[in-house]
mmCIF file of C-alpha atoms in Angstrom:
data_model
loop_
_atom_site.group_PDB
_atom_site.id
_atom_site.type_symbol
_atom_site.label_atom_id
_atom_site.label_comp_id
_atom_site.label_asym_id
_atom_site.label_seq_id
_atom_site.Cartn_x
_atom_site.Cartn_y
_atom_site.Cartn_z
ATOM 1 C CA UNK A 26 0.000 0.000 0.000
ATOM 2 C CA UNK A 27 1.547 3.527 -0.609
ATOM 3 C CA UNK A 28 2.274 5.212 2.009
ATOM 4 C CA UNK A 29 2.466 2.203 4.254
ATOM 5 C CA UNK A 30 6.389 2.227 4.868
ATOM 6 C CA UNK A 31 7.243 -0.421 2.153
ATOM 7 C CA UNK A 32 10.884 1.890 2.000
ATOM 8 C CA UNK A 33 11.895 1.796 5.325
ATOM 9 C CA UNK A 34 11.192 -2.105 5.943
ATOM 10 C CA UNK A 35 12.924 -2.491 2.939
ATOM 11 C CA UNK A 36 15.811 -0.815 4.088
ATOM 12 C CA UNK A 37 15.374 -3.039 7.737
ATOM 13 C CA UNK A 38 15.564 -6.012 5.530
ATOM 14 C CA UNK A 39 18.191 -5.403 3.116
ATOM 15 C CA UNK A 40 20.488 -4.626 6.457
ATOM 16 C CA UNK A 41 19.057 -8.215 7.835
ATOM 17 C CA UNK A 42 20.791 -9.656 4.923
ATOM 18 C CA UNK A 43 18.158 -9.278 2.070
ATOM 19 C CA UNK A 44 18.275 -8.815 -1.052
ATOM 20 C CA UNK A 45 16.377 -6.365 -2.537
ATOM 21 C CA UNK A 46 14.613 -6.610 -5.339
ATOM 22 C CA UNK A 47 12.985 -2.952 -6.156
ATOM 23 C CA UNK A 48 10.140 -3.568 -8.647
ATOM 24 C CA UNK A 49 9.344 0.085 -8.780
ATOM 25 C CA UNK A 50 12.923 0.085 -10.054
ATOM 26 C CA UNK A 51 12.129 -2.083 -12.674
ATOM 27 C CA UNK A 52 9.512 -0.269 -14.060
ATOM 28 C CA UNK A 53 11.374 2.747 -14.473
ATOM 29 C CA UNK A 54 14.228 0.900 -16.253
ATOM 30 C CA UNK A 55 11.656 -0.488 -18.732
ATOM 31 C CA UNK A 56 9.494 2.888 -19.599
ATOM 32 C CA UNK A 57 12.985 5.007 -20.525
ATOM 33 C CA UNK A 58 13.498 6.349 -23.608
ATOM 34 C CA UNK A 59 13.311 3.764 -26.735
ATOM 35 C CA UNK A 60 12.612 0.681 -24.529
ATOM 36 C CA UNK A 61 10.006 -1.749 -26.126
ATOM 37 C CA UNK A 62 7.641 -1.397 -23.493
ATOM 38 C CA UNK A 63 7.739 2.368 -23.739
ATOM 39 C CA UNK A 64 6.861 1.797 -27.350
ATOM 40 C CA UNK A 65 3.700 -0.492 -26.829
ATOM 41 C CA UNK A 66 2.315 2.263 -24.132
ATOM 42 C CA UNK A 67 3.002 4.771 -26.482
ATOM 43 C CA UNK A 68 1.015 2.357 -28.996
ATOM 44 C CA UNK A 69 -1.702 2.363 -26.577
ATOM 45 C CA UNK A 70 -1.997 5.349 -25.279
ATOM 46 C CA UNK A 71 -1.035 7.631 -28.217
ATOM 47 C CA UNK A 72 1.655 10.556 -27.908
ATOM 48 C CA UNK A 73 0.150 12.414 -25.357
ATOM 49 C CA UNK A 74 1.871 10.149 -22.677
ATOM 50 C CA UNK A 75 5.466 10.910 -24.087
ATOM 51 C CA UNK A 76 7.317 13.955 -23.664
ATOM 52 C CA UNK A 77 9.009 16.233 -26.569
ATOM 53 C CA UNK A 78 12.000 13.972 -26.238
ATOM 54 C CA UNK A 79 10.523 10.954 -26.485
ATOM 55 C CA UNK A 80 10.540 10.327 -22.592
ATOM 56 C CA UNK A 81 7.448 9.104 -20.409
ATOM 57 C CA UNK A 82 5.653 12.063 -19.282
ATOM 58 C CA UNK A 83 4.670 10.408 -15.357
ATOM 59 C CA UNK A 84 2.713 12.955 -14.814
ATOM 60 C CA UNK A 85 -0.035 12.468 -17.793
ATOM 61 C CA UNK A 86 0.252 8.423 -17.007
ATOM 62 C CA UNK A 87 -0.654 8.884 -13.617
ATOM 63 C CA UNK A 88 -3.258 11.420 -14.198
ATOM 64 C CA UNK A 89 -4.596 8.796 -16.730
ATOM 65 C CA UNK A 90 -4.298 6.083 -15.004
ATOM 66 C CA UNK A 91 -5.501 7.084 -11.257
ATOM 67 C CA UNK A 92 -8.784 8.357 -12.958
ATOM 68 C CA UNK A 93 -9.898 5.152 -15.210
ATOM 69 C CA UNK A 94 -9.323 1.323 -14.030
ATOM 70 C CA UNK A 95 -9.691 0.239 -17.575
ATOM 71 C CA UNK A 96 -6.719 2.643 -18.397
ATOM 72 C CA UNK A 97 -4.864 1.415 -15.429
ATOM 73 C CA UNK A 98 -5.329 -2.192 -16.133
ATOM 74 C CA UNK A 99 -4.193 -2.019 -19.856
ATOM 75 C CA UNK A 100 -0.831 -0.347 -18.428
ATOM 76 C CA UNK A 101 -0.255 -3.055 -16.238
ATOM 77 C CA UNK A 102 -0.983 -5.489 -18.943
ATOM 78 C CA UNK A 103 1.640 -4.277 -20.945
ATOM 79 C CA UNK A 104 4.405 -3.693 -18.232
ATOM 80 C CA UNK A 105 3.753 -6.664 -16.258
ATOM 81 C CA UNK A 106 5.236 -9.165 -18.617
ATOM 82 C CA UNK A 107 8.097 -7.116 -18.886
ATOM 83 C CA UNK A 108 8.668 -6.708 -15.256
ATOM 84 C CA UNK A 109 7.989 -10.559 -14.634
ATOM 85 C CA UNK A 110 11.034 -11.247 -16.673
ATOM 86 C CA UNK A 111 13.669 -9.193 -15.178
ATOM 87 C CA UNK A 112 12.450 -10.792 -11.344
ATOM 88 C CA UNK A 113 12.923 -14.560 -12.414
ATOM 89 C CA UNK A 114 16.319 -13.526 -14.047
ATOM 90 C CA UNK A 115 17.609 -11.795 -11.455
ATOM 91 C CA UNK A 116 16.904 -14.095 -8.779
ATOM 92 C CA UNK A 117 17.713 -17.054 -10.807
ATOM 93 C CA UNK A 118 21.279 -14.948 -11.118
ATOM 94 C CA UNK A 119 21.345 -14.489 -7.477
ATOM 95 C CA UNK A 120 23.685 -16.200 -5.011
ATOM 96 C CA UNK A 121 21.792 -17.914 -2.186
ATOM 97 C CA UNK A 122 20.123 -16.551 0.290
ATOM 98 C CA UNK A 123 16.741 -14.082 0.528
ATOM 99 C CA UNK A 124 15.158 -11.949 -1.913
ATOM 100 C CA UNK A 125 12.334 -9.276 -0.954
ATOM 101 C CA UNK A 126 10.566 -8.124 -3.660
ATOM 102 C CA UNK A 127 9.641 -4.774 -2.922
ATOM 103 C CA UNK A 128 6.337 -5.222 -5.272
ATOM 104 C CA UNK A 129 3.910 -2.796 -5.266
ATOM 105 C CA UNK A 130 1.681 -4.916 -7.490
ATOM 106 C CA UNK A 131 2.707 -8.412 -6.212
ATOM 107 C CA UNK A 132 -0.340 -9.907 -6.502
ATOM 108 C CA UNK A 133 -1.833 -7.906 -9.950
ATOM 109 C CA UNK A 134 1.256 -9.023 -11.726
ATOM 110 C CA UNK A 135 1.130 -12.377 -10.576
ATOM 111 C CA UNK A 136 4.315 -12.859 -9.772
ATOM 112 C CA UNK A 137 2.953 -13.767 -6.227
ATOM 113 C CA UNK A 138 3.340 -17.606 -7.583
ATOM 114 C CA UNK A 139 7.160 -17.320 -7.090
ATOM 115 C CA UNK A 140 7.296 -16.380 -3.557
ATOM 116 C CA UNK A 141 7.766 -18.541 -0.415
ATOM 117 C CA UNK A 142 6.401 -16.065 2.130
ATOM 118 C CA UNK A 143 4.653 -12.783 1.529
ATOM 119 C CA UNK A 144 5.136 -9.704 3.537
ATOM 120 C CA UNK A 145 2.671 -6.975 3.658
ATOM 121 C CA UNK A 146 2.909 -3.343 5.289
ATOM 122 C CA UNK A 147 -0.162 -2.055 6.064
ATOM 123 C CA UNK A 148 -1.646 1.468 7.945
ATOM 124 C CA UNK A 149 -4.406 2.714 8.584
ATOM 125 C CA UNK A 150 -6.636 4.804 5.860
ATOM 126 C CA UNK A 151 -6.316 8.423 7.388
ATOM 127 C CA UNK A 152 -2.449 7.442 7.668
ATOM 128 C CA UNK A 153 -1.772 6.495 4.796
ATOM 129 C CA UNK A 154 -3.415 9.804 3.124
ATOM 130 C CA UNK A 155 -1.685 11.953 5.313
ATOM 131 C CA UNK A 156 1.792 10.553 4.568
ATOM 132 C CA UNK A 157 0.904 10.317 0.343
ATOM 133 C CA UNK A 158 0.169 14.041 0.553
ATOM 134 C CA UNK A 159 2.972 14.924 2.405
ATOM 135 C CA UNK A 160 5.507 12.526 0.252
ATOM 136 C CA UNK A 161 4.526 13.597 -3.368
ATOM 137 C CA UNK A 162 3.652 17.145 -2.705
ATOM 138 C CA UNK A 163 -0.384 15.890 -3.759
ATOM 139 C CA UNK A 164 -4.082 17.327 -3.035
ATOM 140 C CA UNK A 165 -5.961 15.107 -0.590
ATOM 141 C CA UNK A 166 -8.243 14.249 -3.586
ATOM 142 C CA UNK A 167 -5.319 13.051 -5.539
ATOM 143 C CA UNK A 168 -3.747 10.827 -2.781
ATOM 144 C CA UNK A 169 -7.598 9.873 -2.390
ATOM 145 C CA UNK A 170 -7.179 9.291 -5.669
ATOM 146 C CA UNK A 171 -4.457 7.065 -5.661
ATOM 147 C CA UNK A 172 -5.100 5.171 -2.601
ATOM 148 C CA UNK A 173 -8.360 4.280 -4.258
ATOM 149 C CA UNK A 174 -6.599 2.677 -6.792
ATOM 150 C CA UNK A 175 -4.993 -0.013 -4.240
ATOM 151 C CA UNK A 176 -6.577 -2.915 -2.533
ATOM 152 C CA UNK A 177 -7.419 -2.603 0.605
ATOM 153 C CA UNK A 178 -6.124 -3.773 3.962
ATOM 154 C CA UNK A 179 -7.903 -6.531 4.096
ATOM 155 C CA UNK A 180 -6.926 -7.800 0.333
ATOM 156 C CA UNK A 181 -3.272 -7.678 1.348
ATOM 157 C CA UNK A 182 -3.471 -9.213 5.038
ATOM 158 C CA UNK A 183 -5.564 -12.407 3.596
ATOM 159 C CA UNK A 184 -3.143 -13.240 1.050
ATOM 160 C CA UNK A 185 0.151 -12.926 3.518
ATOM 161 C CA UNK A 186 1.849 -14.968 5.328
ATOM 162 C CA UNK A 187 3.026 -11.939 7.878
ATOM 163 C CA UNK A 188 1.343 -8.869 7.610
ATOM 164 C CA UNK A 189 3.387 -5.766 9.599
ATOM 165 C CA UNK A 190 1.326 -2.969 10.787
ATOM 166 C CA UNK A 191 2.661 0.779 10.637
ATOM 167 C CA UNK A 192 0.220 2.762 12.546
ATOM 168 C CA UNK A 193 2.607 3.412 15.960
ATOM 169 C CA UNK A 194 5.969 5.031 16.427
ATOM 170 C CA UNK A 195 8.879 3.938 14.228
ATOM 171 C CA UNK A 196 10.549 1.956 16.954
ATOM 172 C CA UNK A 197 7.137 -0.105 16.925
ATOM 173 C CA UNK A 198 7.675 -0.456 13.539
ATOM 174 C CA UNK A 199 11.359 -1.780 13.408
ATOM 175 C CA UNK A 200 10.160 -4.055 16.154
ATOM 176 C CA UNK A 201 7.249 -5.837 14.095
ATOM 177 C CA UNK A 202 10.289 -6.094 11.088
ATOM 178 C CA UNK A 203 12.830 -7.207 12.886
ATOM 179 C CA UNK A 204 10.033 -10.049 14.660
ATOM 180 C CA UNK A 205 8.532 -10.871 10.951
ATOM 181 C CA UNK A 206 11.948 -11.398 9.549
ATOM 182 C CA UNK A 207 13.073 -13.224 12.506
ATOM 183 C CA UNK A 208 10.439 -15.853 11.876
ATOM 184 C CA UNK A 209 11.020 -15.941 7.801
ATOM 185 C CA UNK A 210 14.825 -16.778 8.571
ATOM 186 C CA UNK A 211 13.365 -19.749 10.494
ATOM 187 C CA UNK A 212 11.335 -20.617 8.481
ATOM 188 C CA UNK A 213 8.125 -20.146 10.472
#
């Protein structure tokens, strides 16, 4: 969920030994300038979601896409594929050990199928708008916006096999990480 503190438990993790795998990353990498998924968007989409040089404009995709499911889901259908590709290489390139995915759109993408455990951060509602405002500089009716675009709570928490709350004081936080990643190095 945005705004839920997917960064900072990353960051616990990765120091825990992790390996990070940062899917938002990934779709950046894939959008840029000439790449073939940047080409099929454009395809779908039409000009209007590229930039004078040939860039993605983020701005008109989001504004798109945060308006119209339909819109939303045909992006995803186009980058998922893509993004599903580079996660199986790179773990299959990886060394032993653990991987986090740090995946937005874990379950959308499918690439759920692939994972031993699933970890999900989760606040509550009024939270989570308060810190998407504050983060990207965004009207309340845009980070309603957005936030409507997610699953809720519940959606996440049912399909998890540890589900972290961040609603309390950081320390709280790093507590329920350093608890949930105590038990996946067990293997419980």
């Amino acid at each position: 969920m945005s705004g839920a503190g997917k960064s900072t438990a990353c960051k616990v993790f990765k120091a825990e030994g992790f390996e990070i795998i940062d899917c938002d990353l990934i779709c950046r990498s894939i959008v840029e300038k000439g790449e073939p998924c940047l080409c099929e968007i454009a395809k779908a989409f039409g000009t209007a979601v590229l930039n004078k040089d040939g860039s993605l404009d983020r701005a008109e995709m989001g504004r798109i896409i945060f308006s119209d499911d339909g819109k939303r889901r045909l992006l995803n259908g186009i980058m998922y594929p893509y993004v599903s590709y580079i996660i199986i290489n790179t773990i299959a390139a990886m060394d032993n050990g653990f991987a986090l995915l740090d995946a937005p759109t874990l379950f959308e993408s499918g690439i759920d199928s692939i994972c031993d455990s699933i970890v999900s951060i989760v606040a509550d509602k009024e939270i989570l708008l308060s810190r998407i405002e504050s983060r990207d500089l965004i009207s309340r009716e845009q980070a309603e916006n957005r936030l409507a675009s997610q699953h809720d709570t519940g959606f996440f928490s049912e399909r998890s096999n540890y589900t972290i709350e961040n609603n309390g004081s950081s320390e709280e936080f790093f507590s329920e990480i350093m608890k949930t990643i105590k038990k996946i190095k067990e293997g419980k």
